[in-house]
Amino acid sequence: GGLILLVLALVVGWFVIASGKRKEQFAARSLNQARAAAEAGYLPLASSELQRLITTYKGTDAAHEAVITLNQVRMVNGQSELAAVGLREYLASKPPEKYLSPAYGLLGAALENAKQWAEAANAYTQASNAAGVPYLKATYLVDAGRAYRQGGRTEEAAKAYRTILEKY
């Protein structure tokens, strides 16, 4: 009886792992197709493909990447406000750490496009804090400094630039 239960547990475990890998593969393929559509200039098609992927394959790496890509497409389409809303919702859902920096960076760009300088600078600063490599940390601080400067907050801009000079 114990051997049968052990074999059954192993089969069920294998099935769960295999179906998870298969789901991730389908999601990655779907993401590649949506990106190809976007690169070819079919932005409405890319947007709908990305939204479907996000819903269908929720929780996969490809779905997280699709959220970032969808909001890039929105920004290319001149929908910075919509991108900002989508990125704020995404960040509120507490995504895995590796997606924080690109999401905050893109949010900063969307807010900067909407001339919301202080919020943009804050998003860039959070992108810098979440970045894993020094050059990205520095790049996002340059962006934060620019946004602070645009918003007339020269003290904060100078502080961001000083941090870059001292640390990077």
Short mmCIF file of C-alpha atoms in Angstrom, two decimals:
data_model
loop_
_atom_site.label_atom_id
_atom_site.label_comp_id
_atom_site.label_asym_id
_atom_site.label_seq_id
_atom_site.Cartn_x
_atom_site.Cartn_y
_atom_site.Cartn_z
CA GLY A 1 0.00 0.00 0.00
CA GLY A 2 2.82 2.43 0.90
CA LEU A 3 4.68 1.74 -2.34
CA ILE A 4 1.56 2.45 -4.43
CA LEU A 5 1.02 5.75 -2.58
CA LEU A 6 4.67 6.71 -3.12
CA VAL A 7 4.47 5.94 -6.86
CA LEU A 8 1.18 7.86 -7.11
CA ALA A 9 2.70 10.85 -5.28
CA LEU A 10 5.70 10.82 -7.65
CA VAL A 11 3.46 10.67 -10.74
CA VAL A 12 1.31 13.55 -9.47
CA GLY A 13 4.43 15.58 -8.61
CA TRP A 14 5.92 14.96 -12.05
CA PHE A 15 2.64 15.98 -13.71
CA VAL A 16 2.45 19.24 -11.75
CA ILE A 17 6.06 20.15 -12.62
CA ALA A 18 5.63 19.18 -16.29
CA SER A 19 2.41 21.17 -16.68
CA GLY A 20 4.03 24.20 -15.02
CA LYS A 21 6.94 24.05 -17.47
CA ARG A 22 4.55 23.62 -20.38
CA LYS A 23 2.51 26.64 -19.23
CA GLU A 24 5.71 28.73 -19.03
CA GLN A 25 6.71 27.58 -22.57
CA PHE A 26 3.31 28.47 -24.04
CA ALA A 27 3.43 31.84 -22.29
CA ALA A 28 6.95 32.56 -23.62
CA ARG A 29 5.87 31.66 -27.16
CA SER A 30 2.83 33.93 -26.85
CA LEU A 31 5.04 36.78 -25.56
CA ASN A 32 7.41 36.41 -28.53
CA GLN A 33 4.48 36.56 -30.97
CA ALA A 34 3.09 39.69 -29.31
CA ARG A 35 6.51 41.37 -29.36
CA ALA A 36 6.92 40.49 -33.05
CA ALA A 37 3.53 42.11 -33.76
CA ALA A 38 4.59 45.25 -31.88
CA GLU A 39 7.93 45.45 -33.72
CA ALA A 40 6.10 45.09 -37.03
CA GLY A 41 3.96 48.09 -36.09
CA TYR A 42 0.75 46.19 -35.32
CA LEU A 43 0.30 47.87 -31.93
CA PRO A 44 -3.44 47.16 -31.43
CA LEU A 45 -2.86 43.45 -32.18
CA ALA A 46 0.17 43.40 -29.87
CA SER A 47 -1.84 45.05 -27.09
CA SER A 48 -4.68 42.53 -27.28
CA GLU A 49 -2.22 39.59 -27.45
CA LEU A 50 -0.35 40.90 -24.41
CA GLN A 51 -3.55 41.44 -22.42
CA ARG A 52 -4.69 37.90 -23.23
CA LEU A 53 -1.29 36.49 -22.21
CA ILE A 54 -1.37 38.40 -18.90
CA THR A 55 -4.79 36.93 -18.09
CA THR A 56 -4.23 33.41 -19.40
CA TYR A 57 -0.74 32.81 -18.02
CA LYS A 58 -0.93 34.87 -14.81
CA GLY A 59 2.03 34.28 -12.51
CA THR A 60 4.47 33.18 -15.20
CA ASP A 61 7.64 35.10 -16.02
CA ALA A 62 6.24 35.76 -19.49
CA ALA A 63 3.09 37.31 -17.99
CA HIS A 64 5.21 39.66 -15.84
CA GLU A 65 7.26 40.63 -18.91
CA ALA A 66 4.03 41.10 -20.87
CA VAL A 67 2.83 43.72 -18.36
CA ILE A 68 6.01 45.73 -18.93
CA THR A 69 5.80 45.27 -22.72
CA LEU A 70 2.09 46.20 -22.83
CA ASN A 71 2.82 49.45 -21.04
CA GLN A 72 5.72 50.18 -23.39
CA VAL A 73 3.28 49.71 -26.30
CA ARG A 74 0.83 52.07 -24.58
CA MET A 75 3.53 54.72 -24.28
CA VAL A 76 4.50 54.34 -27.95
CA ASN A 77 0.79 54.87 -28.70
CA GLY A 78 0.85 58.13 -26.73
CA GLN A 79 -1.10 56.61 -23.82
CA SER A 80 1.29 57.55 -21.02
CA GLU A 81 -1.53 58.11 -18.51
CA LEU A 82 -2.96 54.64 -19.20
CA ALA A 83 0.54 53.17 -18.89
CA ALA A 84 1.03 54.91 -15.54
CA VAL A 85 -2.27 53.50 -14.24
CA GLY A 86 -1.37 49.99 -15.47
CA LEU A 87 2.12 50.13 -13.96
CA ARG A 88 0.85 51.43 -10.61
CA GLU A 89 -1.65 48.55 -10.46
CA TYR A 90 1.09 46.09 -11.38
CA LEU A 91 3.47 47.44 -8.72
CA ALA A 92 0.64 47.34 -6.14
CA SER A 93 0.26 43.60 -6.86
CA LYS A 94 3.76 43.08 -5.39
CA PRO A 95 5.49 41.49 -8.43
CA PRO A 96 8.72 39.47 -8.08
CA GLU A 97 11.74 41.62 -7.23
CA LYS A 98 13.38 41.27 -10.66
CA TYR A 99 10.47 43.17 -12.28
CA LEU A 100 10.45 46.10 -9.83
CA SER A 101 13.25 48.11 -11.43
CA PRO A 102 11.94 47.99 -15.04
CA ALA A 103 8.37 48.63 -13.87
CA TYR A 104 9.36 51.65 -11.76
CA GLY A 105 11.63 52.92 -14.55
CA LEU A 106 8.82 52.72 -17.10
CA LEU A 107 6.42 54.33 -14.61
CA GLY A 108 8.92 57.18 -14.23
CA ALA A 109 8.98 57.66 -18.02
CA ALA A 110 5.17 57.58 -18.24
CA LEU A 111 4.85 60.16 -15.46
CA GLU A 112 7.57 62.31 -17.01
CA ASN A 113 5.66 62.24 -20.34
CA ALA A 114 2.61 63.43 -18.40
CA LYS A 115 4.76 66.23 -16.88
CA GLN A 116 4.26 64.86 -13.35
CA TRP A 117 7.84 65.65 -12.42
CA ALA A 118 7.91 64.87 -8.68
CA GLU A 119 6.12 61.53 -9.10
CA ALA A 120 8.40 60.67 -12.04
CA ALA A 121 11.51 61.44 -9.98
CA ASN A 122 10.17 59.29 -7.14
CA ALA A 123 9.50 56.37 -9.51
CA TYR A 124 13.00 56.67 -11.01
CA THR A 125 14.51 56.72 -7.52
CA GLN A 126 12.60 53.54 -6.66
CA ALA A 127 13.81 52.00 -9.94
CA SER A 128 17.37 52.87 -8.95
CA ASN A 129 16.90 51.35 -5.48
CA ALA A 130 15.49 48.14 -6.98
CA ALA A 131 18.12 47.82 -9.74
CA GLY A 132 20.62 45.02 -9.31
CA VAL A 133 23.58 46.49 -11.18
CA PRO A 134 25.44 49.77 -10.57
CA TYR A 135 25.09 51.20 -14.11
CA LEU A 136 21.29 50.84 -13.94
CA LYS A 137 21.21 52.38 -10.47
CA ALA A 138 23.18 55.35 -11.84
CA THR A 139 21.08 55.62 -15.03
CA TYR A 140 17.83 55.78 -13.07
CA LEU A 141 19.34 58.42 -10.77
CA VAL A 142 20.24 60.52 -13.84
CA ASP A 143 16.58 60.20 -14.88
CA ALA A 144 15.44 61.17 -11.37
CA GLY A 145 17.74 64.21 -11.41
CA ARG A 146 16.34 65.30 -14.78
CA ALA A 147 12.74 64.94 -13.53
CA TYR A 148 13.53 66.89 -10.35
CA ARG A 149 15.19 69.62 -12.43
CA GLN A 150 12.21 69.80 -14.81
CA GLY A 151 9.94 70.20 -11.79
CA GLY A 152 12.06 73.05 -10.42
CA ARG A 153 13.39 71.03 -7.49
CA THR A 154 17.09 71.78 -7.96
CA GLU A 155 18.10 70.68 -4.43
CA GLU A 156 16.82 67.13 -5.04
CA ALA A 157 18.33 67.10 -8.54
CA ALA A 158 21.73 68.09 -7.15
CA LYS A 159 21.45 65.39 -4.48
CA ALA A 160 20.73 62.72 -7.13
CA TYR A 161 23.70 63.85 -9.22
CA ARG A 162 25.97 63.98 -6.15
CA THR A 163 25.00 60.38 -5.31
CA ILE A 164 25.99 59.30 -8.84
CA LEU A 165 29.38 61.04 -8.57
CA GLU A 166 30.09 59.64 -5.11
CA LYS A 167 28.89 56.06 -5.64
CA TYR A 168 29.22 55.36 -9.34
#
